[in-house]
């Protein structure tokens, strides 16, 4: 027998309509690319979103069309999130840090119809335009007065798309499984892979985060997403904040410690969310000034492992650190490490020990760890295994990529995270290693295999490997280890130049180590495990 309750589809537009009705004064404050600060409310924003949605329809955008964004965190980007998905189209956020090759691939793979671009990124689009679909429309996210000189033909101006459109919208109903957002993960080898979020998964994720992190997501709270809107929906904050009545403070492109400190101080930010690298910059600023920003009480740190010293430094300043783990494919939240009340009175060191773990699962995410043969391992806190997840906010396959989708699900349909982890009897997850061959630098992926392929094309190289070494600022940096071909004596600089011509600058390793022979595994692969042991850190002359 079925229950007899109404079935209304879960829709993203309902989040902003709810916020406008219930928290009309909830704020969105943005540092604009034009250089000033912009302030608005959920109520005003809902009106602008309606105007933008009408404008998108006037441009010919219809259900399931992909509309791309290349933009910082700001109110216009937020408006796009809602207007695009509200009319049933798909908001495809593009990471501006991708290499030219990857960006060209994803715009063509997604078959984007319109690309919304912030002033800062216009030069990137000018360079890549010839490689994008011929009929792609480009909109610059500013007003007429700030429109730049550009070689791009037929560009549109964001504010002019809103001009004259009605400030109300009867948001259409569609199946809650309708696609709403698309985010490519650039991590692995080969081409980037797209995670296609639905209205249902997005709204459920917003509920999940509000229920799991009520300390931060509540009415009147002021939250700074340093985590970009172009990376996994800024960890869900554009949805969780309006649902809970929290205000959003968007930092634009200025993410250095000083700019963040000033913004947080002025706007009385309570909780700031981002990758460890960002918090190292902020902590330096806090130390220099000898105080924390006014109103500051909490950080959510994830995307890479937060070090003990980082957690300790913030906790010593009285700032609660919530270490979180997740993935693009998980919307992204998987676990969070706010401590339960029974651990609140633990001695400081023991609390920090706990906080170094990635914490407990959020509602809706099931986790299991298995051995190489797929057998379940105990949750005893000490036995590590391959971490698999399942739930309503987790991908069921990559967008238009059956080849890449196949290997990441097991027989029971669980998704393989590529992380190695142990789970304690109390449910605390500790990530111990990664089985995927990747480096995460400043929150961004670098594919070691891609770098290796390029280096191998250098005539002086017989074999090579790229491994991650810990870095105080970027968490990890790539270290290149080269076995020269017989007689060749390639110079460090020429190999790095060879790479620099082919990948983004920040992906180029900081150093090259030459060895006579690389260690091999039984199956004839370079043993990265051995190399990691051999080079636990960057060589001292790096
Ligand atoms: P992405 O899809 O780019 O967000 O990357 C997800 C991956 O980042 C995870 O599978 C982990 O390898 C890594 N990651 C994210 N958060 C953490 C964390 N708190 N500790 C360790 N690794 C993390």
mmCIF file of C-alpha atoms in Angstrom, residues 107-375:
data_model
loop_
_atom_site.group_PDB
_atom_site.id
_atom_site.type_symbol
_atom_site.label_atom_id
_atom_site.label_comp_id
_atom_site.label_asym_id
_atom_site.label_seq_id
_atom_site.Cartn_x
_atom_site.Cartn_y
_atom_site.Cartn_z
ATOM 1 C CA UNK A 107 32.694 22.940 -23.788
ATOM 2 C CA UNK A 108 32.433 20.738 -26.880
ATOM 3 C CA UNK A 109 31.547 17.593 -24.944
ATOM 4 C CA UNK A 110 28.794 19.385 -23.040
ATOM 5 C CA UNK A 111 27.691 21.130 -26.255
ATOM 6 C CA UNK A 112 27.159 24.344 -24.378
ATOM 7 C CA UNK A 113 24.789 26.793 -26.065
ATOM 8 C CA UNK A 114 25.679 29.906 -24.097
ATOM 9 C CA UNK A 115 28.791 30.778 -22.087
ATOM 10 C CA UNK A 116 28.538 33.388 -19.326
ATOM 11 C CA UNK A 117 31.954 34.814 -18.548
ATOM 12 C CA UNK A 118 33.321 37.156 -15.876
ATOM 13 C CA UNK A 119 35.425 40.144 -16.983
ATOM 14 C CA UNK A 120 38.592 38.465 -15.656
ATOM 15 C CA UNK A 121 38.219 35.461 -17.933
ATOM 16 C CA UNK A 122 37.394 37.245 -21.202
ATOM 17 C CA UNK A 123 41.016 36.867 -22.428
ATOM 18 C CA UNK A 124 40.806 33.065 -21.959
ATOM 19 C CA UNK A 125 37.620 32.926 -24.018
ATOM 20 C CA UNK A 126 39.131 35.174 -26.721
ATOM 21 C CA UNK A 127 42.009 32.728 -27.078
ATOM 22 C CA UNK A 128 39.878 29.581 -27.118
ATOM 23 C CA UNK A 129 36.873 30.897 -29.077
ATOM 24 C CA UNK A 130 37.923 29.341 -32.425
ATOM 25 C CA UNK A 131 37.881 25.894 -30.785
ATOM 26 C CA UNK A 132 34.413 26.258 -29.207
ATOM 27 C CA UNK A 133 31.178 25.349 -31.046
ATOM 28 C CA UNK A 134 30.517 27.935 -33.788
ATOM 29 C CA UNK A 135 27.009 28.758 -32.538
ATOM 30 C CA UNK A 136 28.020 29.287 -28.878
ATOM 31 C CA UNK A 137 26.684 32.635 -27.607
ATOM 32 C CA UNK A 138 28.913 34.527 -25.198
ATOM 33 C CA UNK A 139 27.640 36.813 -22.450
ATOM 34 C CA UNK A 140 29.965 39.034 -20.416
ATOM 35 C CA UNK A 141 28.853 39.243 -16.793
ATOM 36 C CA UNK A 142 28.775 42.998 -16.292
ATOM 37 C CA UNK A 143 26.796 46.102 -17.197
ATOM 38 C CA UNK A 144 27.110 48.195 -20.368
ATOM 39 C CA UNK A 145 29.427 50.733 -18.718
ATOM 40 C CA UNK A 146 31.988 48.035 -17.896
ATOM 41 C CA UNK A 147 31.857 46.055 -21.161
ATOM 42 C CA UNK A 148 35.448 45.531 -22.267
ATOM 43 C CA UNK A 149 37.007 45.956 -25.691
ATOM 44 C CA UNK A 150 37.069 42.432 -27.068
ATOM 45 C CA UNK A 151 37.879 40.516 -30.198
ATOM 46 C CA UNK A 152 34.890 38.262 -29.486
ATOM 47 C CA UNK A 153 32.165 38.772 -32.051
ATOM 48 C CA UNK A 154 28.539 39.365 -31.103
ATOM 49 C CA UNK A 155 29.046 39.260 -27.322
ATOM 50 C CA UNK A 156 26.097 40.087 -25.125
ATOM 51 C CA UNK A 157 26.000 42.099 -21.901
ATOM 52 C CA UNK A 158 24.586 40.371 -18.777
ATOM 53 C CA UNK A 159 22.584 43.293 -17.430
ATOM 54 C CA UNK A 160 20.999 43.884 -20.829
ATOM 55 C CA UNK A 161 19.625 40.339 -20.782
ATOM 56 C CA UNK A 162 17.701 41.262 -17.620
ATOM 57 C CA UNK A 163 16.581 44.675 -18.880
ATOM 58 C CA UNK A 164 12.860 44.965 -19.371
ATOM 59 C CA UNK A 165 12.079 41.421 -18.212
ATOM 60 C CA UNK A 166 9.395 40.780 -15.541
ATOM 61 C CA UNK A 167 10.603 40.262 -11.984
ATOM 62 C CA UNK A 168 8.313 37.296 -11.406
ATOM 63 C CA UNK A 169 8.317 33.795 -12.734
ATOM 64 C CA UNK A 170 5.882 30.945 -12.528
ATOM 65 C CA UNK A 171 8.588 28.304 -12.280
ATOM 66 C CA UNK A 172 7.651 25.293 -14.410
ATOM 67 C CA UNK A 173 7.189 21.874 -12.873
ATOM 68 C CA UNK A 174 9.189 18.994 -14.260
ATOM 69 C CA UNK A 175 10.322 15.603 -13.079
ATOM 70 C CA UNK A 176 12.535 16.013 -10.023
ATOM 71 C CA UNK A 177 15.130 13.820 -11.740
ATOM 72 C CA UNK A 178 15.551 16.488 -14.431
ATOM 73 C CA UNK A 179 19.247 17.429 -14.783
ATOM 74 C CA UNK A 180 20.147 20.767 -13.195
ATOM 75 C CA UNK A 181 23.932 21.111 -13.020
ATOM 76 C CA UNK A 182 27.018 19.736 -14.695
ATOM 77 C CA UNK A 183 30.517 19.762 -13.255
ATOM 78 C CA UNK A 184 33.494 18.051 -14.850
ATOM 79 C CA UNK A 185 36.181 16.562 -12.708
ATOM 80 C CA UNK A 186 39.580 17.025 -14.244
ATOM 81 C CA UNK A 187 41.317 14.579 -12.005
ATOM 82 C CA UNK A 188 42.049 11.358 -13.737
ATOM 83 C CA UNK A 189 43.862 10.494 -16.890
ATOM 84 C CA UNK A 190 42.197 10.919 -20.182
ATOM 85 C CA UNK A 191 39.393 13.386 -20.619
ATOM 86 C CA UNK A 192 37.539 15.164 -17.820
ATOM 87 C CA UNK A 193 34.343 13.408 -16.739
ATOM 88 C CA UNK A 194 31.028 15.120 -16.112
ATOM 89 C CA UNK A 195 28.876 14.695 -13.016
ATOM 90 C CA UNK A 196 25.284 15.559 -13.863
ATOM 91 C CA UNK A 197 23.323 16.676 -10.784
ATOM 92 C CA UNK A 198 19.537 16.528 -10.721
ATOM 93 C CA UNK A 199 17.024 18.787 -9.001
ATOM 94 C CA UNK A 200 16.266 15.989 -6.590
ATOM 95 C CA UNK A 201 19.902 15.287 -5.697
ATOM 96 C CA UNK A 202 20.627 18.995 -5.284
ATOM 97 C CA UNK A 203 17.676 19.711 -3.011
ATOM 98 C CA UNK A 204 18.327 16.565 -0.941
ATOM 99 C CA UNK A 205 21.976 17.583 -0.591
ATOM 100 C CA UNK A 206 20.862 21.012 0.632
ATOM 101 C CA UNK A 207 18.629 19.352 3.258
ATOM 102 C CA UNK A 208 21.432 16.974 4.226
ATOM 103 C CA UNK A 209 23.964 19.721 4.790
ATOM 104 C CA UNK A 210 21.553 21.885 6.814
ATOM 105 C CA UNK A 211 20.664 18.964 9.049
ATOM 106 C CA UNK A 212 24.268 17.860 9.478
ATOM 107 C CA UNK A 213 25.965 21.227 10.006
ATOM 108 C CA UNK A 214 23.321 23.266 11.899
ATOM 109 C CA UNK A 215 26.085 25.031 13.812
ATOM 110 C CA UNK A 216 26.795 26.983 10.621
ATOM 111 C CA UNK A 217 23.666 26.696 8.498
ATOM 112 C CA UNK A 218 21.044 28.612 10.443
ATOM 113 C CA UNK A 219 19.068 31.833 10.155
ATOM 114 C CA UNK A 220 21.281 34.890 10.393
ATOM 115 C CA UNK A 221 24.560 33.023 10.064
ATOM 116 C CA UNK A 222 27.101 34.710 7.746
ATOM 117 C CA UNK A 223 29.030 32.342 5.516
ATOM 118 C CA UNK A 224 31.943 32.952 3.173
ATOM 119 C CA UNK A 225 32.301 30.357 0.417
ATOM 120 C CA UNK A 226 35.926 30.602 -0.645
ATOM 121 C CA UNK A 227 35.343 27.264 -2.327
ATOM 122 C CA UNK A 228 34.438 28.320 -5.847
ATOM 123 C CA UNK A 229 31.043 28.178 -7.492
ATOM 124 C CA UNK A 230 32.937 26.604 -10.400
ATOM 125 C CA UNK A 231 33.921 23.618 -8.270
ATOM 126 C CA UNK A 232 31.151 21.254 -7.146
ATOM 127 C CA UNK A 233 28.593 23.967 -6.544
ATOM 128 C CA UNK A 234 30.732 25.634 -3.880
ATOM 129 C CA UNK A 235 30.121 22.514 -1.751
ATOM 130 C CA UNK A 236 26.369 23.092 -1.916
ATOM 131 C CA UNK A 237 26.364 26.463 -0.132
ATOM 132 C CA UNK A 238 24.348 28.308 -2.814
ATOM 133 C CA UNK A 239 21.523 25.908 -1.967
ATOM 134 C CA UNK A 240 22.043 25.227 1.748
ATOM 135 C CA UNK A 241 22.413 28.913 2.675
ATOM 136 C CA UNK A 242 19.056 30.113 1.279
ATOM 137 C CA UNK A 243 17.343 27.015 2.688
ATOM 138 C CA UNK A 244 18.637 27.757 6.179
ATOM 139 C CA UNK A 245 18.414 31.568 6.053
ATOM 140 C CA UNK A 246 22.175 32.117 6.195
ATOM 141 C CA UNK A 247 23.701 35.051 4.361
ATOM 142 C CA UNK A 248 26.370 34.545 1.712
ATOM 143 C CA UNK A 249 29.497 36.655 1.392
ATOM 144 C CA UNK A 250 31.149 36.104 -2.010
ATOM 145 C CA UNK A 251 34.850 37.007 -2.243
ATOM 146 C CA UNK A 252 35.202 37.430 -6.031
ATOM 147 C CA UNK A 253 38.731 36.725 -7.214
ATOM 148 C CA UNK A 254 40.734 38.057 -4.252
ATOM 149 C CA UNK A 255 41.528 34.946 -2.223
ATOM 150 C CA UNK A 256 44.798 35.936 -0.525
ATOM 151 C CA UNK A 257 44.972 36.062 3.271
ATOM 152 C CA UNK A 258 44.861 39.857 3.508
ATOM 153 C CA UNK A 259 41.846 40.301 1.206
ATOM 154 C CA UNK A 260 39.965 37.522 2.965
ATOM 155 C CA UNK A 261 40.772 38.922 6.415
ATOM 156 C CA UNK A 262 39.554 42.403 5.430
ATOM 157 C CA UNK A 263 36.347 41.091 3.892
ATOM 158 C CA UNK A 264 35.593 38.766 6.814
ATOM 159 C CA UNK A 265 36.312 41.497 9.342
ATOM 160 C CA UNK A 266 34.088 44.031 7.601
ATOM 161 C CA UNK A 267 31.236 41.596 6.929
ATOM 162 C CA UNK A 268 31.430 39.772 10.290
ATOM 163 C CA UNK A 269 31.705 36.403 8.618
ATOM 164 C CA UNK A 270 31.063 33.570 11.070
ATOM 165 C CA UNK A 271 32.014 30.565 8.957
ATOM 166 C CA UNK A 272 34.348 30.325 5.969
ATOM 167 C CA UNK A 273 34.608 27.288 3.674
ATOM 168 C CA UNK A 274 37.560 26.286 1.521
ATOM 169 C CA UNK A 275 40.636 24.138 0.844
ATOM 170 C CA UNK A 276 43.576 24.012 3.286
ATOM 171 C CA UNK A 277 45.793 26.277 1.138
ATOM 172 C CA UNK A 278 43.426 29.193 1.620
ATOM 173 C CA UNK A 279 43.458 28.809 5.402
ATOM 174 C CA UNK A 280 47.233 28.809 5.544
ATOM 175 C CA UNK A 281 47.149 32.267 3.914
ATOM 176 C CA UNK A 282 44.492 33.484 6.331
ATOM 177 C CA UNK A 283 46.357 32.116 9.364
ATOM 178 C CA UNK A 284 49.507 34.035 8.325
ATOM 179 C CA UNK A 285 47.428 37.202 8.209
ATOM 180 C CA UNK A 286 45.856 36.456 11.618
ATOM 181 C CA UNK A 287 49.337 36.011 13.095
ATOM 182 C CA UNK A 288 50.596 39.238 11.556
ATOM 183 C CA UNK A 289 47.672 41.262 12.879
ATOM 184 C CA UNK A 290 47.583 39.471 16.221
ATOM 185 C CA UNK A 291 43.808 38.979 16.092
ATOM 186 C CA UNK A 292 41.057 37.118 14.250
ATOM 187 C CA UNK A 293 38.480 38.842 12.006
ATOM 188 C CA UNK A 294 35.497 40.119 13.987
ATOM 189 C CA UNK A 295 32.664 37.590 14.321
ATOM 190 C CA UNK A 296 34.809 34.721 12.988
ATOM 191 C CA UNK A 297 34.132 31.398 14.713
ATOM 192 C CA UNK A 298 34.273 28.495 12.318
ATOM 193 C CA UNK A 299 35.952 27.071 9.230
ATOM 194 C CA UNK A 300 34.936 24.149 7.079
ATOM 195 C CA UNK A 301 38.020 22.710 5.440
ATOM 196 C CA UNK A 302 38.097 19.990 2.805
ATOM 197 C CA UNK A 303 39.060 19.116 -0.739
ATOM 198 C CA UNK A 304 42.401 17.827 0.607
ATOM 199 C CA UNK A 305 43.471 16.552 3.992
ATOM 200 C CA UNK A 306 43.772 19.325 6.581
ATOM 201 C CA UNK A 307 47.046 18.979 8.478
ATOM 202 C CA UNK A 308 47.192 18.687 12.237
ATOM 203 C CA UNK A 309 49.124 21.965 12.482
ATOM 204 C CA UNK A 310 46.461 23.812 10.506
ATOM 205 C CA UNK A 311 43.600 22.466 12.627
ATOM 206 C CA UNK A 312 45.529 23.195 15.803
ATOM 207 C CA UNK A 313 46.401 26.750 14.771
ATOM 208 C CA UNK A 314 42.754 27.688 14.193
ATOM 209 C CA UNK A 315 41.427 25.846 17.236
ATOM 210 C CA UNK A 316 43.992 27.653 19.419
ATOM 211 C CA UNK A 317 42.477 30.926 18.194
ATOM 212 C CA UNK A 318 39.057 29.696 19.374
ATOM 213 C CA UNK A 319 37.861 28.889 15.852
ATOM 214 C CA UNK A 320 36.016 25.607 15.406
ATOM 215 C CA UNK A 321 37.482 23.548 12.566
ATOM 216 C CA UNK A 322 35.147 21.208 10.700
ATOM 217 C CA UNK A 323 37.193 18.891 8.519
ATOM 218 C CA UNK A 324 35.046 17.611 5.655
ATOM 219 C CA UNK A 325 35.513 15.045 2.930
ATOM 220 C CA UNK A 326 33.654 14.646 -0.324
ATOM 221 C CA UNK A 327 33.884 14.467 -4.088
ATOM 222 C CA UNK A 328 32.518 16.148 -7.198
ATOM 223 C CA UNK A 329 30.665 12.883 -7.809
ATOM 224 C CA UNK A 330 29.010 13.184 -4.360
ATOM 225 C CA UNK A 331 27.516 16.694 -4.702
ATOM 226 C CA UNK A 332 30.041 16.837 -2.794
ATOM 227 C CA UNK A 333 29.588 16.255 0.952
ATOM 228 C CA UNK A 334 30.394 12.796 2.302
ATOM 229 C CA UNK A 335 31.574 13.319 5.870
ATOM 230 C CA UNK A 336 32.145 16.169 8.290
ATOM 231 C CA UNK A 337 34.100 16.281 11.520
ATOM 232 C CA UNK A 338 32.265 18.391 14.032
ATOM 233 C CA UNK A 339 32.652 16.452 17.268
ATOM 234 C CA UNK A 340 29.685 14.957 19.130
ATOM 235 C CA UNK A 341 28.881 16.384 22.589
ATOM 236 C CA UNK A 342 30.454 13.407 24.363
ATOM 237 C CA UNK A 343 33.829 14.414 22.887
ATOM 238 C CA UNK A 344 33.547 18.115 23.680
ATOM 239 C CA UNK A 345 35.344 17.751 27.000
ATOM 240 C CA UNK A 346 38.254 15.694 25.727
ATOM 241 C CA UNK A 347 41.682 17.239 26.354
ATOM 242 C CA UNK A 348 42.737 19.640 23.568
ATOM 243 C CA UNK A 349 45.237 17.232 21.966
ATOM 244 C CA UNK A 350 42.725 14.406 21.807
ATOM 245 C CA UNK A 351 40.145 16.662 20.237
ATOM 246 C CA UNK A 352 42.667 17.688 17.570
ATOM 247 C CA UNK A 353 43.471 13.991 16.993
ATOM 248 C CA UNK A 354 39.808 13.383 16.297
ATOM 249 C CA UNK A 355 39.471 16.436 14.090
ATOM 250 C CA UNK A 356 42.262 15.225 11.881
ATOM 251 C CA UNK A 357 39.958 12.460 10.736
ATOM 252 C CA UNK A 358 37.457 13.292 8.009
ATOM 253 C CA UNK A 359 34.572 12.715 10.413
ATOM 254 C CA UNK A 360 31.203 11.049 10.268
ATOM 255 C CA UNK A 361 28.949 10.533 7.257
ATOM 256 C CA UNK A 362 26.204 12.946 6.417
ATOM 257 C CA UNK A 363 22.660 11.605 6.150
ATOM 258 C CA UNK A 364 22.083 9.896 2.801
ATOM 259 C CA UNK A 365 25.663 8.719 2.278
ATOM 260 C CA UNK A 366 26.357 5.025 2.954
ATOM 261 C CA UNK A 367 30.000 3.995 3.162
ATOM 262 C CA UNK A 368 31.813 0.667 3.006
ATOM 263 C CA UNK A 369 35.469 -0.324 2.868
ATOM 264 C CA UNK A 370 36.615 -3.439 1.029
ATOM 265 C CA UNK A 371 39.816 -5.346 0.293
ATOM 266 C CA UNK A 372 41.295 -5.844 -3.200
ATOM 267 C CA UNK A 373 38.883 -8.724 -3.831
ATOM 268 C CA UNK A 374 35.843 -6.658 -2.863
ATOM 269 C CA UNK A 375 35.279 -8.304 0.558
#
